[in-house]
Short mmCIF file of C-alpha atoms in Angstrom, two decimals:
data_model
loop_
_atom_site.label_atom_id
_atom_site.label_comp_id
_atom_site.label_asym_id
_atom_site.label_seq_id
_atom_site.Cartn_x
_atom_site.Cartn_y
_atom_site.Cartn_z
CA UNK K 1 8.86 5.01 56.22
CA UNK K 2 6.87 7.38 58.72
CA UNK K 3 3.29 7.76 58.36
CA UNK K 4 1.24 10.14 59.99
CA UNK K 5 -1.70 8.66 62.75
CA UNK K 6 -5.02 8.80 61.49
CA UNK K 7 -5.89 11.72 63.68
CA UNK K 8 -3.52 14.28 63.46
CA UNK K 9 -3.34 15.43 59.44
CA UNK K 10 -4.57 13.53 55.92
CA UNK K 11 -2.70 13.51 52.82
CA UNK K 12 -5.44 16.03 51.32
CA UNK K 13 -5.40 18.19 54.27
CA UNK K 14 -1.13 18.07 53.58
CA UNK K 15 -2.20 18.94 49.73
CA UNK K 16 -4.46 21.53 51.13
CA UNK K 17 -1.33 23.63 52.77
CA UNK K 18 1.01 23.11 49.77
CA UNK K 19 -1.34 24.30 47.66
CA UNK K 20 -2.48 27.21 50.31
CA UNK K 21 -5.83 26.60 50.88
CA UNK K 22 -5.86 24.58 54.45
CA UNK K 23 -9.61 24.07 55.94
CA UNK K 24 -9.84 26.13 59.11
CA UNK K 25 -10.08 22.94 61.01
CA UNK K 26 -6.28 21.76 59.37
CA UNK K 27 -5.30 25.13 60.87
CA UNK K 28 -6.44 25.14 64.20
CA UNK K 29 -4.68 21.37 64.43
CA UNK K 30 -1.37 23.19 63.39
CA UNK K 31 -1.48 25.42 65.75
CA UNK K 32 -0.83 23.10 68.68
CA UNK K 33 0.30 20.28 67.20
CA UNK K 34 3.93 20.12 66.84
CA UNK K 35 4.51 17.16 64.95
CA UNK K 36 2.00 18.58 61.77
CA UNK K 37 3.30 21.54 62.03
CA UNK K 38 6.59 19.98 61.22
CA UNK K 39 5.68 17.87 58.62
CA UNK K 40 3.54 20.70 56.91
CA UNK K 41 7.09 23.24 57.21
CA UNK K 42 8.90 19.97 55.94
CA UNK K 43 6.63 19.14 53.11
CA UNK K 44 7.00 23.03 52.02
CA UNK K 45 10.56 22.52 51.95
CA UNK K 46 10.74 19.60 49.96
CA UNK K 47 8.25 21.07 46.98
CA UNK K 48 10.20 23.78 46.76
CA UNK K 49 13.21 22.06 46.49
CA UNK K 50 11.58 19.63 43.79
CA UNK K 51 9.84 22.54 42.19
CA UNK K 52 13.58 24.45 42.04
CA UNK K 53 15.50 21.11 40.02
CA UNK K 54 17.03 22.27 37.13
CA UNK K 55 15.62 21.05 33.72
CA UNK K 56 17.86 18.82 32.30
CA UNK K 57 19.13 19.28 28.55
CA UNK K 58 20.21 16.76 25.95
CA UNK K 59 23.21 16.99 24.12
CA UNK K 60 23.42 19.36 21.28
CA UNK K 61 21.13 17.93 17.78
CA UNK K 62 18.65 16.24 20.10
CA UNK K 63 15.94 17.09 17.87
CA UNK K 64 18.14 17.14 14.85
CA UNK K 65 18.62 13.35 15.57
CA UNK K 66 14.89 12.94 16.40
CA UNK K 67 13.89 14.60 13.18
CA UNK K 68 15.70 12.16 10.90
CA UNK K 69 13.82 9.18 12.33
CA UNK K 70 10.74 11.38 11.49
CA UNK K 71 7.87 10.52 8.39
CA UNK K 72 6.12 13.86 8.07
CA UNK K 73 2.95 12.78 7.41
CA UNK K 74 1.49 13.42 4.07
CA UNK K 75 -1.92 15.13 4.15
CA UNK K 76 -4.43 13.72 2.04
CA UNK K 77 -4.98 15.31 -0.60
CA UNK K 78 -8.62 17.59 -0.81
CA UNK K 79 -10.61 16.13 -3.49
CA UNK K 80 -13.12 18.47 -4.29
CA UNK K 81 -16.97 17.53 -3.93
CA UNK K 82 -18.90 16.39 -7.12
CA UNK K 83 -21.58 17.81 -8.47
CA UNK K 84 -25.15 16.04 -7.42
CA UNK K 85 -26.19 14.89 -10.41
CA UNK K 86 -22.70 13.24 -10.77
CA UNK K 87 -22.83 11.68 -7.31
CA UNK K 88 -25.84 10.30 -8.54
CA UNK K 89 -25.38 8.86 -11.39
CA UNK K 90 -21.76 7.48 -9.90
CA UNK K 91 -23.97 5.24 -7.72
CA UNK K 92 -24.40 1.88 -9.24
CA UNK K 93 -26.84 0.52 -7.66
CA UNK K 94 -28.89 3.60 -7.26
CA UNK K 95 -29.16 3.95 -11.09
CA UNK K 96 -30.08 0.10 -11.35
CA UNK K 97 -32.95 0.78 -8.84
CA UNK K 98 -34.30 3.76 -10.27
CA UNK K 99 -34.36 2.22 -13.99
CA UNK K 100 -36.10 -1.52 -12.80
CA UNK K 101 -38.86 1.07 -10.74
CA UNK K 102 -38.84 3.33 -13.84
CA UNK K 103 -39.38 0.40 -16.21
CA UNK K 104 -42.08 -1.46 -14.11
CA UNK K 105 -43.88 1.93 -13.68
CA UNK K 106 -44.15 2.54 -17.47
CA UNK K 107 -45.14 -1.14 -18.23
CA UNK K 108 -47.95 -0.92 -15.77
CA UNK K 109 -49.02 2.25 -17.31
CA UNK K 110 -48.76 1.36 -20.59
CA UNK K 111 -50.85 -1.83 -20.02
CA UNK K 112 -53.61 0.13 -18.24
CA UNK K 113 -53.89 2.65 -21.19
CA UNK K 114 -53.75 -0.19 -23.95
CA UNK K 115 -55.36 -3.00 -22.18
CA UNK K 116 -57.37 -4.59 -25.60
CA UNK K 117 -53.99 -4.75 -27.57
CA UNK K 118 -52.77 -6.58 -24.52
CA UNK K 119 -55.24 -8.41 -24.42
CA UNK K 120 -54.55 -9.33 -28.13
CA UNK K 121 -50.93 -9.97 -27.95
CA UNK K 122 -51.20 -12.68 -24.87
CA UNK K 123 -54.09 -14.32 -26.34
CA UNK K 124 -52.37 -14.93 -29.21
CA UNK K 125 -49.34 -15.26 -27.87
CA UNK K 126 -51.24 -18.19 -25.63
CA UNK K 127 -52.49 -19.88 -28.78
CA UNK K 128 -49.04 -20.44 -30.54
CA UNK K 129 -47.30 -21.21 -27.79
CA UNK K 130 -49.58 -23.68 -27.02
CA UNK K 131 -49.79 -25.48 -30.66
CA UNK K 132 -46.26 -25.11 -30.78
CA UNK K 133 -45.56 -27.17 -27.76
CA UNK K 134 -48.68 -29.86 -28.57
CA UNK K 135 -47.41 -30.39 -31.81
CA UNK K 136 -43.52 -30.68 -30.56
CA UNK K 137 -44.90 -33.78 -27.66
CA UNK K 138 -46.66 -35.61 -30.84
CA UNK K 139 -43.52 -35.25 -33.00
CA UNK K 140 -41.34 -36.43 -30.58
CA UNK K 141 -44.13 -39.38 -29.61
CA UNK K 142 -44.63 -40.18 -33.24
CA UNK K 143 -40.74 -40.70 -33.01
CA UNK K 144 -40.50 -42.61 -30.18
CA UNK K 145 -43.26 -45.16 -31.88
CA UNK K 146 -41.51 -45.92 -34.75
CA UNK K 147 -38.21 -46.83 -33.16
CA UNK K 148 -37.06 -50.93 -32.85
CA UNK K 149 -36.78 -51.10 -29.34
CA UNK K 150 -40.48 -49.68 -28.93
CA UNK K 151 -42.59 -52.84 -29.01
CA UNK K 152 -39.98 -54.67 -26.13
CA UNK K 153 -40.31 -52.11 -23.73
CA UNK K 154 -43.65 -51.45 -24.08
CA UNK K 155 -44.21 -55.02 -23.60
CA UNK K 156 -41.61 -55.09 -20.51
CA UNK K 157 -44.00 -52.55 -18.92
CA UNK K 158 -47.28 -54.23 -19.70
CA UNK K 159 -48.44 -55.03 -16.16
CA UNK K 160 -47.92 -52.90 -13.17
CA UNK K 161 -45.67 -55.32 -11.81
CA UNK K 162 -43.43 -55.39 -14.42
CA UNK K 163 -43.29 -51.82 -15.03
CA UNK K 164 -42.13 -51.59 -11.06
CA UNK K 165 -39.24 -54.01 -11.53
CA UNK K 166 -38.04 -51.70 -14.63
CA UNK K 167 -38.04 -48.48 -12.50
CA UNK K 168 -36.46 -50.26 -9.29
CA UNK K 169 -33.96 -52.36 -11.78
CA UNK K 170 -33.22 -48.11 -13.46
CA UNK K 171 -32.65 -47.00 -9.94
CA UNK K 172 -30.52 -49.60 -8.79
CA UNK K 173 -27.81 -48.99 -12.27
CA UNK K 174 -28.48 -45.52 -11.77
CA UNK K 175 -27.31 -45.29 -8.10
CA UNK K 176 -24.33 -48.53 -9.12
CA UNK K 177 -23.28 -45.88 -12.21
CA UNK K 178 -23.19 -42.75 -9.62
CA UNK K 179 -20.89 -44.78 -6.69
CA UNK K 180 -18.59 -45.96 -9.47
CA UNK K 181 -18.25 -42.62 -11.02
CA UNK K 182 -17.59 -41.29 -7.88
CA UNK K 183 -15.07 -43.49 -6.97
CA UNK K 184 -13.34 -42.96 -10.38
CA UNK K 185 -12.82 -39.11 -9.99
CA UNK K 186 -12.50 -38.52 -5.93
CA UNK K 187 -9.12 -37.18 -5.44
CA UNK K 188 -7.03 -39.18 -3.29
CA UNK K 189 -6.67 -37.97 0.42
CA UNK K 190 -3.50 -36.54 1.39
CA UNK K 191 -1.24 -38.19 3.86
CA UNK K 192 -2.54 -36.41 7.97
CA UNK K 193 0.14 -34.03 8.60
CA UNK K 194 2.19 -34.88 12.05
CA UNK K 195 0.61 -32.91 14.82
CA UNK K 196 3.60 -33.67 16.99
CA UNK K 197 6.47 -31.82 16.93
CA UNK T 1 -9.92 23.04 12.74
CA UNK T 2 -9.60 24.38 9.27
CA UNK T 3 -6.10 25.14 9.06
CA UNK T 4 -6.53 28.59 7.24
CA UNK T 5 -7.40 29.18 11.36
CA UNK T 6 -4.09 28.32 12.03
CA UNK T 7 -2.02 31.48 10.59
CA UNK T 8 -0.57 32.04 14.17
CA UNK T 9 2.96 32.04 14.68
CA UNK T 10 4.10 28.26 15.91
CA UNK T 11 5.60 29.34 19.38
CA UNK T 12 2.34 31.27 20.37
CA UNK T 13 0.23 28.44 19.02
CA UNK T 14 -1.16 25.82 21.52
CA UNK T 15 0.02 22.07 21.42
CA UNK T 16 -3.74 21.60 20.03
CA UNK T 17 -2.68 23.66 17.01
CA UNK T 18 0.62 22.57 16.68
CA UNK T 19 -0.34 18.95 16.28
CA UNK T 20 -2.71 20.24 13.28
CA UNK T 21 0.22 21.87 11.87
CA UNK T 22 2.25 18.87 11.91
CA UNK T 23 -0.74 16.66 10.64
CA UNK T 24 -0.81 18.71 7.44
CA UNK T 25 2.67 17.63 6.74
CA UNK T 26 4.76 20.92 8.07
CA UNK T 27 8.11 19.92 9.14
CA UNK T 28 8.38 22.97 11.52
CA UNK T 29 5.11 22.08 13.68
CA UNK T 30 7.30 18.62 14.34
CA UNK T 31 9.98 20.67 15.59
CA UNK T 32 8.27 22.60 17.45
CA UNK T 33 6.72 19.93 19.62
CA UNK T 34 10.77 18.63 19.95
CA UNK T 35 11.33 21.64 21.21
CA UNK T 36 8.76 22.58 23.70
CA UNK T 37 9.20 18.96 25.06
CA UNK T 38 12.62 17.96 24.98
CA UNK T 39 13.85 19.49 28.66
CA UNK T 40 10.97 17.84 30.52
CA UNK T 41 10.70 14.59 28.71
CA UNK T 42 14.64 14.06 28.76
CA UNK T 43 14.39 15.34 33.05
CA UNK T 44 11.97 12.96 33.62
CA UNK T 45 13.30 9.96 32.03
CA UNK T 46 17.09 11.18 32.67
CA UNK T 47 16.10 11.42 36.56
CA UNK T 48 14.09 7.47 36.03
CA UNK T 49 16.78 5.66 34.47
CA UNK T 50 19.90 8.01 35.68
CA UNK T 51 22.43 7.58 32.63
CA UNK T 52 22.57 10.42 30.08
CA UNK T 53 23.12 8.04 27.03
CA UNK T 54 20.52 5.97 27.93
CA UNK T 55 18.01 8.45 28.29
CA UNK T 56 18.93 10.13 25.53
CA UNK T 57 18.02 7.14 23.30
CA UNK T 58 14.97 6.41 25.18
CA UNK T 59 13.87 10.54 24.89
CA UNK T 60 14.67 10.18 21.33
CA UNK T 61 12.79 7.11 21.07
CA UNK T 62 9.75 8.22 22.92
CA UNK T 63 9.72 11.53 20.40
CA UNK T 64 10.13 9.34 17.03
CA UNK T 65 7.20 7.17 18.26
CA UNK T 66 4.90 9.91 19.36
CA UNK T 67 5.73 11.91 16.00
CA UNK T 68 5.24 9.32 13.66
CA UNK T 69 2.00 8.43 15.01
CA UNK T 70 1.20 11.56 15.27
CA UNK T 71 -1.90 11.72 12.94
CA UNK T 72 -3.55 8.72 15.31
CA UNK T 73 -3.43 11.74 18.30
CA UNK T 74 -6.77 12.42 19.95
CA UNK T 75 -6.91 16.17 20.29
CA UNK T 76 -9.69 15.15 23.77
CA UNK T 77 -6.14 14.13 25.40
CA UNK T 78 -3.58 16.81 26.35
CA UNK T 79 -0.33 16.50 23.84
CA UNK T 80 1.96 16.44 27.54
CA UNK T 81 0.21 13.68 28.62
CA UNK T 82 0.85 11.70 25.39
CA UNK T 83 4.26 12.41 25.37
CA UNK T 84 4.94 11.61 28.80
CA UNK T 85 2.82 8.41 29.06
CA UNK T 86 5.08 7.26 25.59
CA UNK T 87 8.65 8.44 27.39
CA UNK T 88 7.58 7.32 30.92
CA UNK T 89 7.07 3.87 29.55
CA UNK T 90 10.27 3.60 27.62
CA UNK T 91 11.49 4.42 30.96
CA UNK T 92 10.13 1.87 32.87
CA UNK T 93 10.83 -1.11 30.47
CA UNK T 94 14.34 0.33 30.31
CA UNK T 95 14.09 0.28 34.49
CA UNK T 96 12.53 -3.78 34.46
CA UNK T 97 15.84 -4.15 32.40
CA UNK T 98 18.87 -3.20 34.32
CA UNK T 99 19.89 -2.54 37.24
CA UNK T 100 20.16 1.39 38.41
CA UNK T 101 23.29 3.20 38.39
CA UNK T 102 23.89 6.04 40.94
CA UNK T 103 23.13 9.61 39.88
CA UNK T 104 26.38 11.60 39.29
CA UNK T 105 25.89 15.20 38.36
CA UNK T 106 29.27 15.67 37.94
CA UNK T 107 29.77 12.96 35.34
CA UNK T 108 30.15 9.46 34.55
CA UNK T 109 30.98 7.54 37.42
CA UNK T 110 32.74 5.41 34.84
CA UNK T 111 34.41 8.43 33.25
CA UNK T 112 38.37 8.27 34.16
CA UNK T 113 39.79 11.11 32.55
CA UNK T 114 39.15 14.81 33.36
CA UNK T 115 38.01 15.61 29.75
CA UNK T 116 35.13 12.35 30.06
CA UNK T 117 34.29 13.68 33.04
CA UNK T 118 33.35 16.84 31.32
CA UNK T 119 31.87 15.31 28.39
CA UNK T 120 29.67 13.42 30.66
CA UNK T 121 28.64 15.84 33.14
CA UNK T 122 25.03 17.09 33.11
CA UNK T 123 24.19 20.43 31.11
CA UNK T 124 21.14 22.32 33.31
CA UNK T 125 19.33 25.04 32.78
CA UNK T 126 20.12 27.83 34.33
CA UNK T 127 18.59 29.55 37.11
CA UNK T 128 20.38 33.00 37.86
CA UNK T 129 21.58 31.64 41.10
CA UNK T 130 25.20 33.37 42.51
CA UNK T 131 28.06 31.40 42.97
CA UNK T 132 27.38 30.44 46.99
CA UNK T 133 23.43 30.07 46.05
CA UNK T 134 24.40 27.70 43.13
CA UNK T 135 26.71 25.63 45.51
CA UNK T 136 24.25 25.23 48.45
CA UNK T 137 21.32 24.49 45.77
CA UNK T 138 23.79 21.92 44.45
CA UNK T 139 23.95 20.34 47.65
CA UNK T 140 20.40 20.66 48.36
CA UNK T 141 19.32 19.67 44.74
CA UNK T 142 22.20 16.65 44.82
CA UNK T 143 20.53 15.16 48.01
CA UNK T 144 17.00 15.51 46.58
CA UNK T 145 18.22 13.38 43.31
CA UNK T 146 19.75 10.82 45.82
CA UNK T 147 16.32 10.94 47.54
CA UNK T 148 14.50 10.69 44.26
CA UNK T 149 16.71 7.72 43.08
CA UNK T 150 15.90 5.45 46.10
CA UNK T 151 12.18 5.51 45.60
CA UNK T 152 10.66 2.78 43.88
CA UNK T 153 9.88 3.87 40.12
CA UNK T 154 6.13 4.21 40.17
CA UNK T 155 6.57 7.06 43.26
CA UNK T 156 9.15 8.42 41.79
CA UNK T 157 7.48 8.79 38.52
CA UNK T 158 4.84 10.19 40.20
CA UNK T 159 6.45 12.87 42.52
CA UNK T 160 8.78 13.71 39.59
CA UNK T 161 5.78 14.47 37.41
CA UNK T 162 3.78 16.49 40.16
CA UNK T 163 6.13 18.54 41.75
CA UNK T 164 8.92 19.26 39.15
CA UNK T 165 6.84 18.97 36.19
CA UNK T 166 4.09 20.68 38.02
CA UNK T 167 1.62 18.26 36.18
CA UNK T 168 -2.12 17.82 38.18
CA UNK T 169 -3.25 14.85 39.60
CA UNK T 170 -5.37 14.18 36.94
CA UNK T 171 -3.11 14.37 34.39
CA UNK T 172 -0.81 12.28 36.27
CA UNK T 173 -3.38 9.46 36.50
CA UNK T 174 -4.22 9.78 33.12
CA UNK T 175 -0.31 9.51 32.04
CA UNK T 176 0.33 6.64 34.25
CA UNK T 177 -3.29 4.68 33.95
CA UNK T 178 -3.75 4.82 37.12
CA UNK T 179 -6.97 5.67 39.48
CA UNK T 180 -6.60 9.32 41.03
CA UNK T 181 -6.76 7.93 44.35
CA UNK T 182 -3.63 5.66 43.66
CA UNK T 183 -1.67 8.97 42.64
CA UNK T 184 -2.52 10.59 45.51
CA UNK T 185 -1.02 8.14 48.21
CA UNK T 186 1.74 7.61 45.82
CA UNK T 187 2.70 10.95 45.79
CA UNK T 188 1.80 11.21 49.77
CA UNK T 189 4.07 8.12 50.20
CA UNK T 190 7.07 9.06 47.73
CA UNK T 191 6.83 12.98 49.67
CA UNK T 192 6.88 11.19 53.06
CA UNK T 193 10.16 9.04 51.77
CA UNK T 194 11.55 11.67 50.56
CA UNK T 195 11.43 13.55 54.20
CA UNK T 196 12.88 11.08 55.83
CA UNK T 197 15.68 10.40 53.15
CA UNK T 198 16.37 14.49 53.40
CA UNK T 199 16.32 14.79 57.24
CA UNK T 200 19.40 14.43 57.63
CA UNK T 201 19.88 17.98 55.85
CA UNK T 202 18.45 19.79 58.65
CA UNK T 203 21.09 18.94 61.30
#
């Protein structure tokens, strides 16, 4: 392959004259150089030559043979736009907000407006649930009393010392009673699977 | 585009419009686009992998591909370019695959009876040449597809798409992925080739 020296003409100043638009100085090198002017004429030559190539055809149901390998695309279909206030309302989360803001809104107003019967209901409120649970904690205590194994324990937890041995001896079956139950329902590992092939 | 726009007649539309035709599911936009590409994309890729069956089946592969995926086109690229960047690769994977067989436009070289020969000889479009204007463009245009053949696929791809195609440079490089620059000597080198391959001619 034959390139042309760096000083005589450029591959854009070649584009230039196919395309008819040579600078003046591409010109003026033309004129007296024999060797662009030659490739320039040959260059012109060629492009027409390439430019004058028949098309090519394909044989006859080309596209017939194209179209039956074809999906025509389905268009999807135009779903018409809702109305807003059933956009709205089709918004979960939006109708969830707007009812917890709506609901906390009207209990703070109502509670401003009707602050002594508020006041009423709490207080009272206050007062039974309070009996209720004092007198469930003596029933249950009262309870406790009168059962058999009452007077051992209490007496197992007379002193300080004693009462530490019971809560470190409860710990110590509690955490025995947890690894055994563990062991008892783990499910057994399966075998590794072979890495190697 | 809304396509109560698009009440043109299908040849006068643009590819642009076309391709909106064909999204909305009309079977006539997809033959349209068969039909205003099958010459050039079935030259080029005839004149890259030089066997009429084979190009043939890699045309008609390049078309299925483009028009089935048609709805993933970006209307910022030019249709051409799609369909030529889709064909021109077939091409070239076909090209990494075999070997090249030597241009015949006279047939088969491995057609052995007169009636093959016809079956396989290229159809081309005519030009309105004479008779003696046919025969010396026959030579000339013979010579030129021997030229063509010997230059390594990426020139050729590139000279075939710029000066029979009449594709721009830009387009080229945006067909082929490759910087403008890259095209340019390309199609400087594959022209300069091609001169010395066709010398011969003048004597």
């Amino acid at each position: 392959m034959s390139s042309l020296p760096s000083v005589h003409l450029t591959a854009d100043d070649l584009d230039a004259f196919l395309i008819g638009s040579p600078s003046q100085a591409a010109r003026e090198h033309v004129a007296f150089c024999d060797a662009c002017r030659s490739v320039v004429q040959a260059d012109r030559i060629l492009v027409a030559a390439l430019h004058g190539l028949p098309a090519l055809i394909p044989a006859n149901g080309f596209g017939e043979r194209v179209m039956a390998q074809v999906r025509i695309a389905v268009p999807a279909p135009v779903v018409a736009p809702l109305p807003w206030p059933r956009r709205l309302l089709g918004n979960r989360r939006l109708v969830a907000s707007a009812a917890t803001v709506l609901g906390v809104w009207a209990s703070a107003v109502w509670t401003a407006s009707n602050s002594a019967l508020f006041d009423s209901w709490t207080s009272q409120a206050w007062q039974t649930g309070t009996t209720w649970v004092a007198q469930t904690l003596q029933t249950m205590a009262a309870a406790v009393a009168q059962q058999s194994w009452y007077g051992t324990a209490l007496a197992l937890t007379s002193t300080p010392a004693r009462a530490a041995l019971v809560v470190v001896a409860a710990v110590a079956t509690w955490a025995v009673g947890v690894l055994v139950l563990r062991r008892l329902v783990m499910i057994p590992a399966e075998p590794a699977a072979d890495a190697a092939w | 585009m809304a396509l109560t726009d698009l009440q043109v007649p299908l040849r006068e539309a643009t590819d642009q419009q076309v391709v909106e035709f064909a999204k909305a599911g009309r079977e006539a936009a997809y033959r349209e686009l068969v039909r205003r590409y099958e010459r050039p994309v079935f030259s080029l890729v005839y004149r890259m992998v030089r066997n009429r069956e084979q190009a043939e089946d890699l045309s008609q592969e390049a078309f299925v591909k483009v028009l089935n995926a048609i709805e993933s086109y970006k209307p910022e690229y030019k249709f051409s370019s799609w369909v030529f960047k889709i064909a021109n690769n077939a091409a070239i994977d076909h090209l990494r695959r075999r070997e090249l067989d030597t241009l015949s436009l006279d047939g088969s070289p491995h057609a052995e009876t007169p009636e093959m020969i016809e079956a396989t000889a290229l159809q081309i479009g005519s030009v309105g040449e004479s008779a003696l204007d046919e025969v010396v463009a026959r030579e000339l245009g013979g010579a030129i597809e021997d030229g063509i053949r010997l230059l390594r696929p990426e020139y050729r791809t590139c000279i075939l798409l710029r000066h029979v195609e009449g594709r721009s440079y830009e387009e080229i490089a945006e067909i082929l992925n490759l910087p403008l620059g890259t095209v340019k000597t390309y199609i400087h080198r594959a022209r300069n080739e091609l001169r010395i391959s066709l010398a011969h001619l003048k004597e």
